[in-house]
Amino acid sequence: MSGHDTPIPMTASQSGPLSGVAEIPGDKSISHRSLILGALSVGETKITGLLEGEDVLDTARAMRAFGAEVTQHGTGRWSVHGVGVGGFSEPADVIDCGNSGTGVRLIMGAMATTAMTATFTGDASLRKRPMGRVTDPLALFGAQAYGRKGGRLPMTVVGAADPRPVRYTTPVPSAQVKSAILLAALNAPGETVVIEREPTRDHSERMLRGFGARLSVERTAEGNQITLLGRPELVAQTVAVPRDPSSAAFPVCAALIVPGSDITVPGVSQNPTRNGLYTTLVEMGADIAFENPREEGGEPVADLRVRFTGALKGISVPPERAASMIDEYPVLSVVAACAEGTTVMRGVKELRVKESDRIDAMARGLEACGVRVEEDEDTLIVHGLGAGGVLGGATCAVHLDHRIAMSFLVLGLAARKPITVDDGAPIATSFPIFEGLMQRLGASLRRA
Ligand code: S3P
């Protein structure tokens, strides 16, 4: 739903060693896609491990508004009775995607090639985010979009009555844009081709295939070329949603900066389009063991054993790794503040159009905590103060961004003085059990 009324300030204080097992909830990207693909399939899709965060619940409501029957059977256990490709019915009211860029952009794609009109809105954060990156390629299918200045929500999309297939090279590395095009392509005749110069998370490709679409991926000189044949009959599936590596990042990074910590985080995705943070942390000298590698819910996963060493060092993160860890830069910059030396993060301008301008939000908050930071449009540089070196003692602004809130709360566990975030409520969009999970590991976390 569109935002919350009452901010929930939260404070994190220096904590003793974190220990125990962190059971991370379901992956947000895969949860959205399970509901949407379930709604576009014929038959009943059964989902286990669905993330019951606000973002995903908004997508569940949206799928009902387009005519699918979406039912919760127990914690994380859901079913979706789909209407088939091209079977959406016109929603009777505005679709409110709350805080979720993934939700709104994927759903716009899913309805853009069906003859109907839908109006989308979201909370104050989502209403600031650019939708042109999705509506430009959707226009090539024949869809029209009417939004606020700069392609902002609220926005009305008129789906194409007679859609054409499309060939499109994405101008920004974005799985949301790629996925919106692939979902639109489902109801266009013939072959749609999406080319991405830098690979982004590939859950849509894996899942579309799993639901029966004919989709191929070819590596070319231009980048990954994804071809989807339109008008398939998608067939309902059983989906076991794996745990979210982006949520796992918070307890993992907390254990790396809180002295004496030793935690286990089972079932963390090792999908190469998602695991850039873990590669980076190991390069910084983190003690992370990747145990019991296996497959869960169609994703390669491992159990992570994470131990504090106090010997992290700053590194330069290769810009070509950005897409595989785009949501993890805020918490990486927290680890960087607690490392020796400088961490340079280049090629990260996409961070400026997330739930908040994450370069700005992290830079201002880290500075308030006594950390020296440099930034330009596409770069964030953090000058580390070493283990135990961050002063803290500040209140950091969250700007309706769950990952900014969780990042500063993690920093507060290792800083010398407590750190408060002005609003912890957005954490519920992606990691509703964060507070209790962290407390059980030994984190000193409370509502201020
Ligand atoms: C997502 C894609 C990424 C990511 C977001 C989830 C997805 O966004 O930041 O949290 O599920 O496709 P972009 O496509 O804008 O990079």
Short mmCIF file of C-alpha atoms and ligand atoms in Angstrom, two decimals:
data_model
loop_
_atom_site.label_atom_id
_atom_site.label_comp_id
_atom_site.label_asym_id
_atom_site.label_seq_id
_atom_site.Cartn_x
_atom_site.Cartn_y
_atom_site.Cartn_z
CA MET A 1 0.00 0.00 0.00
CA SER A 2 1.04 3.56 -0.57
CA GLY A 3 3.28 4.26 2.35
CA HIS A 4 2.72 4.31 6.05
CA ASP A 5 1.63 7.13 8.29
CA THR A 6 3.82 6.79 11.33
CA PRO A 7 7.60 6.64 11.04
CA ILE A 8 9.24 4.07 13.33
CA PRO A 9 12.65 5.38 14.46
CA MET A 10 15.01 2.56 15.42
CA THR A 11 18.36 2.51 17.22
CA ALA A 12 21.23 0.04 16.99
CA SER A 13 23.97 -0.04 19.64
CA GLN A 14 27.35 -1.67 19.98
CA SER A 15 26.70 -5.40 20.36
CA GLY A 16 28.46 -8.44 21.71
CA PRO A 17 29.37 -11.23 19.29
CA LEU A 18 26.57 -12.29 16.94
CA SER A 19 25.99 -16.02 16.88
CA GLY A 20 23.47 -18.58 15.68
CA VAL A 21 21.61 -19.38 12.48
CA ALA A 22 19.93 -16.68 10.36
CA GLU A 23 16.94 -18.08 8.45
CA ILE A 24 16.44 -15.55 5.66
CA PRO A 25 13.00 -15.11 4.05
CA GLY A 26 12.20 -15.72 0.37
CA ASP A 27 13.78 -13.88 -2.51
CA LYS A 28 11.92 -10.70 -3.43
CA SER A 29 12.65 -10.84 -7.16
CA ILE A 30 11.55 -14.47 -7.44
CA SER A 31 8.47 -13.88 -5.25
CA HIS A 32 7.16 -11.10 -7.54
CA ARG A 33 7.80 -13.23 -10.61
CA SER A 34 6.09 -16.31 -9.10
CA LEU A 35 2.88 -14.35 -8.62
CA ILE A 36 2.97 -12.66 -12.02
CA LEU A 37 3.87 -15.78 -13.99
CA GLY A 38 1.33 -17.76 -11.96
CA ALA A 39 -1.31 -15.21 -12.97
CA LEU A 40 -0.33 -15.54 -16.65
CA SER A 41 -0.46 -19.34 -16.60
CA VAL A 42 -3.24 -21.81 -17.08
CA GLY A 43 -3.98 -23.82 -13.94
CA GLU A 44 -2.96 -23.50 -10.32
CA THR A 45 0.57 -22.43 -9.42
CA LYS A 46 1.62 -23.47 -5.92
CA ILE A 47 4.26 -21.36 -4.20
CA THR A 48 6.20 -22.08 -1.02
CA GLY A 49 8.63 -19.71 0.68
CA LEU A 50 6.99 -16.61 -0.80
CA LEU A 51 8.37 -13.42 0.74
CA GLU A 52 5.49 -11.85 2.64
CA GLY A 53 6.97 -8.36 2.50
CA GLU A 54 4.81 -5.38 1.61
CA ASP A 55 6.25 -5.13 -1.91
CA VAL A 56 5.22 -8.67 -2.77
CA LEU A 57 1.83 -8.38 -1.05
CA ASP A 58 1.15 -5.34 -3.26
CA THR A 59 1.92 -7.48 -6.33
CA ALA A 60 -0.43 -10.21 -5.02
CA ARG A 61 -3.22 -7.61 -4.72
CA ALA A 62 -2.44 -6.34 -8.22
CA MET A 63 -2.69 -9.83 -9.71
CA ARG A 64 -6.13 -10.18 -8.11
CA ALA A 65 -7.13 -6.84 -9.65
CA PHE A 66 -6.17 -8.21 -13.10
CA GLY A 67 -8.39 -11.26 -12.56
CA ALA A 68 -6.16 -13.98 -11.07
CA GLU A 69 -7.23 -15.84 -7.95
CA VAL A 70 -4.44 -15.45 -5.41
CA THR A 71 -4.80 -17.25 -2.06
CA GLN A 72 -2.63 -17.54 1.02
CA HIS A 73 -2.74 -20.99 2.63
CA GLY A 74 -0.17 -20.57 5.41
CA THR A 75 3.09 -18.77 6.07
CA GLY A 76 4.82 -18.47 2.70
CA ARG A 77 2.36 -20.94 1.13
CA TRP A 78 0.32 -19.39 -1.67
CA SER A 79 -1.56 -20.45 -4.77
CA VAL A 80 -2.37 -18.54 -7.94
CA HIS A 81 -5.14 -19.57 -10.32
CA GLY A 82 -3.94 -18.00 -13.54
CA VAL A 83 -5.93 -16.50 -16.40
CA GLY A 84 -3.43 -17.43 -19.15
CA VAL A 85 -1.35 -15.24 -21.47
CA GLY A 86 -3.57 -12.42 -22.77
CA GLY A 87 -6.26 -13.28 -20.21
CA PHE A 88 -5.93 -10.31 -17.84
CA SER A 89 -9.14 -8.36 -17.23
CA GLU A 90 -9.15 -4.59 -16.84
CA PRO A 91 -8.68 -3.55 -13.21
CA ALA A 92 -11.60 -1.65 -11.70
CA ASP A 93 -9.38 0.74 -9.75
CA VAL A 94 -5.89 2.23 -9.57
CA ILE A 95 -3.08 -0.32 -9.04
CA ASP A 96 -1.04 0.73 -6.00
CA CYS A 97 2.42 -0.84 -6.03
CA GLY A 98 3.49 0.80 -2.77
CA ASN A 99 7.31 1.06 -2.59
CA SER A 100 8.04 -1.49 -5.31
CA GLY A 101 9.81 -0.56 -8.55
CA THR A 102 9.99 -4.23 -9.47
CA GLY A 103 6.26 -4.69 -8.90
CA VAL A 104 5.12 -1.72 -10.96
CA ARG A 105 7.57 -2.17 -13.83
CA LEU A 106 6.96 -5.90 -14.26
CA ILE A 107 3.18 -5.52 -14.04
CA MET A 108 3.21 -2.69 -16.60
CA GLY A 109 5.04 -5.07 -18.93
CA ALA A 110 2.65 -7.93 -18.21
CA MET A 111 -0.44 -5.85 -19.18
CA ALA A 112 1.06 -3.70 -21.97
CA THR A 113 0.17 -6.06 -24.82
CA THR A 114 -3.46 -6.65 -23.79
CA ALA A 115 -6.22 -4.26 -24.90
CA MET A 116 -7.02 -2.60 -21.58
CA THR A 117 -6.21 0.47 -19.56
CA ALA A 118 -4.64 0.47 -16.12
CA THR A 119 -3.48 3.30 -13.89
CA PHE A 120 -0.53 2.77 -11.54
CA THR A 121 0.65 4.63 -8.46
CA GLY A 122 2.86 4.07 -5.44
CA ASP A 123 4.29 5.70 -2.33
CA ALA A 124 6.27 8.96 -2.26
CA SER A 125 9.50 7.08 -3.08
CA LEU A 126 8.06 5.17 -6.05
CA ARG A 127 6.36 8.30 -7.40
CA LYS A 128 9.81 9.88 -7.80
CA ARG A 129 11.29 7.00 -9.82
CA PRO A 130 11.62 7.02 -13.63
CA MET A 131 9.18 4.82 -15.56
CA GLY A 132 10.30 5.96 -19.04
CA ARG A 133 12.94 3.20 -19.08
CA VAL A 134 10.03 0.74 -19.20
CA THR A 135 7.37 2.69 -21.09
CA ASP A 136 9.80 3.54 -23.96
CA PRO A 137 10.26 -0.11 -24.99
CA LEU A 138 6.59 -0.89 -24.22
CA ALA A 139 5.64 1.83 -26.74
CA LEU A 140 7.43 -0.23 -29.43
CA PHE A 141 4.89 -3.01 -28.81
CA GLY A 142 2.14 -0.41 -29.40
CA ALA A 143 1.32 0.47 -25.76
CA GLN A 144 0.82 4.08 -24.72
CA ALA A 145 1.66 5.62 -21.35
CA TYR A 146 0.51 8.90 -19.83
CA GLY A 147 2.28 9.88 -16.65
CA ARG A 148 3.54 12.88 -14.76
CA LYS A 149 6.48 15.00 -15.90
CA GLY A 150 9.66 12.94 -16.30
CA GLY A 151 7.67 9.73 -16.76
CA ARG A 152 6.63 9.58 -13.11
CA LEU A 153 3.68 7.84 -11.44
CA PRO A 154 0.72 8.06 -11.26
CA MET A 155 0.69 6.76 -14.79
CA THR A 156 -1.93 5.29 -17.08
CA VAL A 157 -0.92 2.58 -19.52
CA VAL A 158 -3.13 1.77 -22.50
CA GLY A 159 -2.23 -1.72 -23.62
CA ALA A 160 -1.70 -2.47 -27.32
CA ALA A 161 -4.78 -3.98 -29.00
CA ASP A 162 -2.66 -5.31 -31.85
CA PRO A 163 0.86 -5.74 -30.40
CA ARG A 164 3.98 -6.10 -32.54
CA PRO A 165 7.09 -8.02 -31.51
CA VAL A 166 10.10 -5.90 -30.62
CA ARG A 167 13.90 -5.89 -30.88
CA TYR A 168 15.41 -3.73 -28.14
CA THR A 169 18.81 -3.10 -26.59
CA THR A 170 18.39 -1.95 -23.00
CA PRO A 171 20.14 1.42 -22.47
CA VAL A 172 20.65 0.79 -18.72
CA PRO A 173 21.62 -2.46 -17.00
CA SER A 174 18.23 -3.31 -15.50
CA ALA A 175 16.56 -6.64 -14.87
CA GLN A 176 13.30 -4.79 -14.35
CA VAL A 177 13.41 -3.31 -17.86
CA LYS A 178 14.46 -6.62 -19.41
CA SER A 179 11.71 -8.44 -17.53
CA ALA A 180 8.99 -5.91 -18.43
CA ILE A 181 9.85 -6.43 -22.12
CA LEU A 182 9.86 -10.23 -21.82
CA LEU A 183 6.50 -10.20 -20.03
CA ALA A 184 5.02 -7.89 -22.69
CA ALA A 185 6.46 -10.16 -25.39
CA LEU A 186 4.39 -13.06 -24.07
CA ASN A 187 1.27 -11.64 -25.71
CA ALA A 188 2.89 -10.33 -28.91
CA PRO A 189 3.03 -12.59 -31.97
CA GLY A 190 6.44 -13.77 -33.23
CA GLU A 191 9.86 -13.32 -31.70
CA THR A 192 10.85 -10.50 -29.39
CA VAL A 193 14.56 -9.95 -28.84
CA VAL A 194 16.09 -8.13 -25.86
CA ILE A 195 19.80 -7.41 -25.83
CA GLU A 196 21.57 -6.44 -22.62
CA ARG A 197 25.17 -5.31 -22.77
CA GLU A 198 25.83 -6.20 -19.14
CA PRO A 199 24.13 -9.28 -17.72
CA THR A 200 21.57 -8.58 -14.97
CA ARG A 201 19.73 -11.03 -12.71
CA ASP A 202 18.30 -13.81 -14.85
CA HIS A 203 15.32 -14.99 -12.77
CA SER A 204 12.80 -14.02 -15.46
CA GLU A 205 14.61 -16.06 -18.09
CA ARG A 206 14.92 -19.11 -15.81
CA MET A 207 11.30 -18.90 -14.65
CA LEU A 208 9.75 -18.17 -18.05
CA ARG A 209 11.41 -21.32 -19.32
CA GLY A 210 10.19 -23.21 -16.27
CA PHE A 211 6.60 -22.09 -16.98
CA GLY A 212 6.92 -23.36 -20.58
CA ALA A 213 7.88 -20.31 -22.65
CA ARG A 214 10.26 -20.80 -25.58
CA LEU A 215 13.19 -18.60 -24.64
CA SER A 216 16.82 -18.73 -25.69
CA VAL A 217 19.86 -16.79 -24.53
CA GLU A 218 22.80 -16.26 -26.83
CA ARG A 219 26.04 -14.54 -25.91
CA THR A 220 26.96 -12.17 -28.74
CA ALA A 221 29.49 -9.37 -29.21
CA GLU A 222 26.71 -6.91 -28.29
CA GLY A 223 25.93 -8.73 -25.04
CA ASN A 224 23.31 -11.27 -23.98
CA GLN A 225 20.65 -11.66 -26.63
CA ILE A 226 17.40 -13.06 -25.25
CA THR A 227 14.77 -14.28 -27.70
CA LEU A 228 11.22 -15.12 -26.65
CA LEU A 229 8.56 -16.60 -28.88
CA GLY A 230 5.22 -14.92 -28.19
CA ARG A 231 1.82 -16.44 -27.38
CA PRO A 232 2.98 -19.57 -25.55
CA GLU A 233 0.63 -21.39 -23.25
CA LEU A 234 2.25 -20.98 -19.86
CA VAL A 235 1.56 -23.93 -17.61
CA ALA A 236 1.08 -23.60 -13.84
CA GLN A 237 4.08 -24.72 -11.79
CA THR A 238 5.14 -25.55 -8.26
CA VAL A 239 7.64 -22.90 -7.17
CA ALA A 240 9.89 -23.18 -4.12
CA VAL A 241 11.21 -19.65 -3.63
CA PRO A 242 14.85 -19.71 -2.48
CA ARG A 243 16.09 -17.34 0.25
CA ASP A 244 16.99 -13.77 -0.67
CA PRO A 245 20.76 -13.17 -0.98
CA SER A 246 20.14 -9.41 -0.79
CA SER A 247 18.48 -9.81 2.62
CA ALA A 248 21.16 -12.29 3.75
CA ALA A 249 23.68 -9.51 3.13
CA PHE A 250 22.60 -7.68 6.30
CA PRO A 251 23.34 -10.37 8.93
CA VAL A 252 26.42 -11.46 6.94
CA CYS A 253 27.87 -7.93 6.93
CA ALA A 254 26.89 -7.43 10.58
CA ALA A 255 28.85 -10.56 11.55
CA LEU A 256 31.88 -9.26 9.62
CA ILE A 257 32.03 -6.02 11.62
CA VAL A 258 30.88 -7.08 15.13
CA PRO A 259 33.90 -8.50 17.02
CA GLY A 260 33.75 -12.20 17.89
CA SER A 261 30.80 -13.00 15.64
CA ASP A 262 30.28 -16.44 14.13
CA ILE A 263 26.99 -17.05 12.30
CA THR A 264 25.53 -19.44 9.74
CA VAL A 265 23.20 -18.31 6.98
CA PRO A 266 21.71 -21.33 5.20
CA GLY A 267 20.71 -21.47 1.54
CA VAL A 268 22.21 -18.24 0.18
CA SER A 269 21.99 -17.96 -3.61
CA GLN A 270 25.23 -18.34 -5.52
CA ASN A 271 23.57 -17.37 -8.81
CA PRO A 272 26.38 -15.45 -10.55
CA THR A 273 23.93 -12.68 -11.49
CA ARG A 274 23.30 -12.07 -7.77
CA ASN A 275 26.43 -12.95 -5.79
CA GLY A 276 28.78 -10.00 -6.48
CA LEU A 277 28.72 -8.88 -2.84
CA TYR A 278 30.06 -12.21 -1.61
CA THR A 279 32.91 -12.16 -4.15
CA THR A 280 33.74 -8.62 -3.02
CA LEU A 281 33.67 -9.44 0.70
CA VAL A 282 36.06 -12.36 0.17
CA GLU A 283 38.40 -10.03 -1.75
CA MET A 284 38.29 -7.67 1.24
CA GLY A 285 39.54 -10.51 3.42
CA ALA A 286 36.25 -11.68 4.93
CA ASP A 287 36.14 -15.14 6.50
CA ILE A 288 33.19 -16.73 4.69
CA ALA A 289 32.95 -20.48 4.10
CA PHE A 290 30.56 -21.63 1.37
CA GLU A 291 29.34 -24.98 2.68
CA ASN A 292 27.03 -27.67 1.21
CA PRO A 293 26.67 -26.25 -2.31
CA ARG A 294 23.44 -27.54 -3.89
CA GLU A 295 20.39 -26.47 -5.86
CA GLU A 296 17.20 -25.10 -4.24
CA GLY A 297 14.19 -23.75 -6.12
CA GLY A 298 16.20 -23.86 -9.35
CA GLU A 299 19.00 -21.67 -7.93
CA PRO A 300 22.52 -22.70 -6.90
CA VAL A 301 22.81 -22.11 -3.13
CA ALA A 302 25.28 -22.67 -0.29
CA ASP A 303 25.24 -22.37 3.51
CA LEU A 304 27.44 -19.48 4.57
CA ARG A 305 29.52 -19.64 7.75
CA VAL A 306 30.64 -16.10 8.50
CA ARG A 307 33.25 -15.22 11.12
CA PHE A 308 34.61 -11.87 12.29
CA THR A 309 38.34 -11.44 11.79
CA GLY A 310 38.83 -7.69 12.17
CA ALA A 311 41.23 -7.72 9.24
CA LEU A 312 39.11 -6.37 6.37
CA LYS A 313 40.83 -4.15 3.84
CA GLY A 314 39.41 -1.67 1.34
CA ILE A 315 39.38 -2.63 -2.34
CA SER A 316 38.36 -1.26 -5.70
CA VAL A 317 35.15 -3.00 -6.79
CA PRO A 318 35.22 -3.69 -10.56
CA PRO A 319 32.43 -1.64 -12.23
CA GLU A 320 31.42 -4.65 -14.36
CA ARG A 321 30.40 -6.39 -11.12
CA ALA A 322 27.84 -3.68 -10.30
CA ALA A 323 24.76 -5.38 -11.75
CA SER A 324 25.38 -8.54 -9.72
CA MET A 325 25.39 -6.61 -6.43
CA ILE A 326 23.42 -3.48 -7.21
CA ASP A 327 21.23 -3.71 -4.09
CA GLU A 328 24.20 -4.49 -1.84
CA TYR A 329 26.29 -1.30 -2.22
CA PRO A 330 24.66 0.41 0.79
CA VAL A 331 25.64 -2.40 3.17
CA LEU A 332 29.01 -2.83 1.44
CA SER A 333 29.75 0.82 2.17
CA VAL A 334 29.08 0.06 5.85
CA VAL A 335 31.61 -2.80 5.78
CA ALA A 336 34.00 -0.49 3.91
CA ALA A 337 33.72 2.06 6.74
CA CYS A 338 34.87 -0.65 9.17
CA ALA A 339 37.75 -1.85 6.92
CA GLU A 340 41.33 -0.56 6.75
CA GLY A 341 41.95 1.67 3.74
CA THR A 342 39.79 2.94 0.93
CA THR A 343 36.98 1.17 -0.92
CA VAL A 344 36.21 2.53 -4.38
CA MET A 345 32.83 1.77 -5.93
CA ARG A 346 32.59 2.93 -9.55
CA GLY A 347 29.92 2.42 -12.19
CA VAL A 348 27.15 2.74 -9.62
CA LYS A 349 24.97 5.58 -10.95
CA GLU A 350 21.93 3.27 -11.04
CA LEU A 351 21.99 3.64 -7.23
CA ARG A 352 20.70 7.18 -7.69
CA VAL A 353 17.31 5.94 -8.99
CA LYS A 354 16.56 3.21 -6.46
CA GLU A 355 14.07 3.54 -3.57
CA SER A 356 16.19 6.60 -2.70
CA ASP A 357 19.33 8.18 -4.16
CA ARG A 358 21.46 5.59 -2.38
CA ILE A 359 24.81 7.26 -3.09
CA ASP A 360 23.58 10.44 -1.45
CA ALA A 361 21.77 8.68 1.41
CA MET A 362 24.83 6.57 2.31
CA ALA A 363 27.28 9.44 1.90
CA ARG A 364 25.32 11.80 4.18
CA GLY A 365 24.70 9.15 6.84
CA LEU A 366 28.28 7.87 6.86
CA GLU A 367 29.59 11.43 7.16
CA ALA A 368 27.26 12.01 10.10
CA CYS A 369 28.83 8.91 11.72
CA GLY A 370 32.35 10.31 11.27
CA VAL A 371 33.34 8.48 8.08
CA ARG A 372 35.05 10.34 5.21
CA VAL A 373 33.29 9.78 1.88
CA GLU A 374 33.75 11.04 -1.67
CA GLU A 375 31.17 10.81 -4.42
CA ASP A 376 30.39 11.82 -7.95
CA GLU A 377 27.47 10.97 -10.22
CA ASP A 378 28.71 7.40 -10.81
CA THR A 379 31.06 6.75 -7.86
CA LEU A 380 31.11 6.25 -4.11
CA ILE A 381 34.43 6.15 -2.24
CA VAL A 382 34.56 5.26 1.47
CA HIS A 383 37.67 5.87 3.57
CA GLY A 384 37.63 3.07 6.12
CA LEU A 385 38.41 3.60 9.79
CA GLY A 386 39.23 -0.02 10.60
CA ALA A 387 37.52 -2.36 13.07
CA GLY A 388 35.98 -0.38 15.93
CA GLY A 389 36.91 2.92 14.27
CA VAL A 390 33.47 4.30 13.37
CA LEU A 391 32.19 6.85 15.86
CA GLY A 392 28.43 6.75 15.12
CA GLY A 393 26.21 8.76 17.46
CA ALA A 394 24.08 10.11 14.61
CA THR A 395 20.53 9.94 13.33
CA CYS A 396 20.50 8.87 9.67
CA ALA A 397 17.71 9.69 7.21
CA VAL A 398 16.23 6.67 5.46
CA HIS A 399 14.20 8.37 2.68
CA LEU A 400 11.62 5.54 2.60
CA ASP A 401 14.40 3.10 1.65
CA HIS A 402 14.50 -0.29 3.42
CA ARG A 403 18.12 -1.00 2.49
CA ILE A 404 19.34 2.36 3.80
CA ALA A 405 17.55 1.70 7.09
CA MET A 406 19.03 -1.80 7.50
CA SER A 407 22.52 -0.66 6.46
CA PHE A 408 22.77 2.04 9.13
CA LEU A 409 21.31 -0.29 11.77
CA VAL A 410 24.05 -2.80 10.91
CA LEU A 411 26.67 -0.05 11.26
CA GLY A 412 25.22 0.87 14.66
CA LEU A 413 26.04 -2.64 15.97
CA ALA A 414 29.76 -1.93 15.50
CA ALA A 415 29.99 1.84 15.99
CA ARG A 416 31.23 3.31 19.26
CA LYS A 417 28.02 5.28 19.84
CA PRO A 418 24.46 4.19 18.92
CA ILE A 419 23.07 4.98 15.47
CA THR A 420 19.40 5.84 14.99
CA VAL A 421 17.50 5.66 11.72
CA ASP A 422 14.61 8.11 11.41
CA ASP A 423 12.26 5.44 10.05
CA GLY A 424 12.59 1.66 10.18
CA ALA A 425 9.08 1.05 8.81
CA PRO A 426 10.24 0.55 5.17
CA ILE A 427 12.18 -2.55 6.28
CA ALA A 428 8.84 -4.38 6.09
CA THR A 429 8.84 -4.03 2.30
CA SER A 430 11.56 -6.66 1.87
CA PHE A 431 12.62 -8.14 5.24
CA PRO A 432 9.67 -8.04 7.66
CA ILE A 433 11.42 -10.29 10.22
CA PHE A 434 14.70 -8.31 10.24
CA GLU A 435 14.35 -6.90 13.75
CA GLY A 436 13.58 -10.21 15.50
CA LEU A 437 16.10 -12.17 13.43
CA MET A 438 18.92 -9.74 14.24
CA GLN A 439 17.95 -9.62 17.93
CA ARG A 440 18.08 -13.41 18.15
CA LEU A 441 21.62 -13.33 16.75
CA GLY A 442 22.50 -10.95 19.60
CA ALA A 443 22.11 -7.56 17.93
CA SER A 444 21.25 -4.69 20.19
CA LEU A 445 18.38 -3.22 18.22
CA ARG A 446 15.37 -1.39 19.53
CA ARG A 447 12.61 0.96 18.48
CA ALA A 448 13.74 4.40 19.59
C1 S3P B 1 15.18 -6.25 -9.50
C2 S3P B 1 16.07 -5.58 -10.28
C3 S3P B 1 16.97 -4.52 -9.79
C4 S3P B 1 17.03 -4.49 -8.26
C5 S3P B 1 15.68 -4.66 -7.63
C6 S3P B 1 15.05 -5.97 -8.05
C7 S3P B 1 14.34 -7.29 -10.12
O1 S3P B 1 16.48 -3.28 -10.24
O2 S3P B 1 17.61 -3.29 -7.83
O3 S3P B 1 15.77 -4.62 -6.23
O4 S3P B 1 13.71 -8.08 -9.38
O5 S3P B 1 14.29 -7.35 -11.35
P1 S3P B 1 16.91 -2.68 -11.69
O6 S3P B 1 16.32 -3.52 -12.72
O7 S3P B 1 16.34 -1.29 -11.69
O8 S3P B 1 18.41 -2.69 -11.67
#
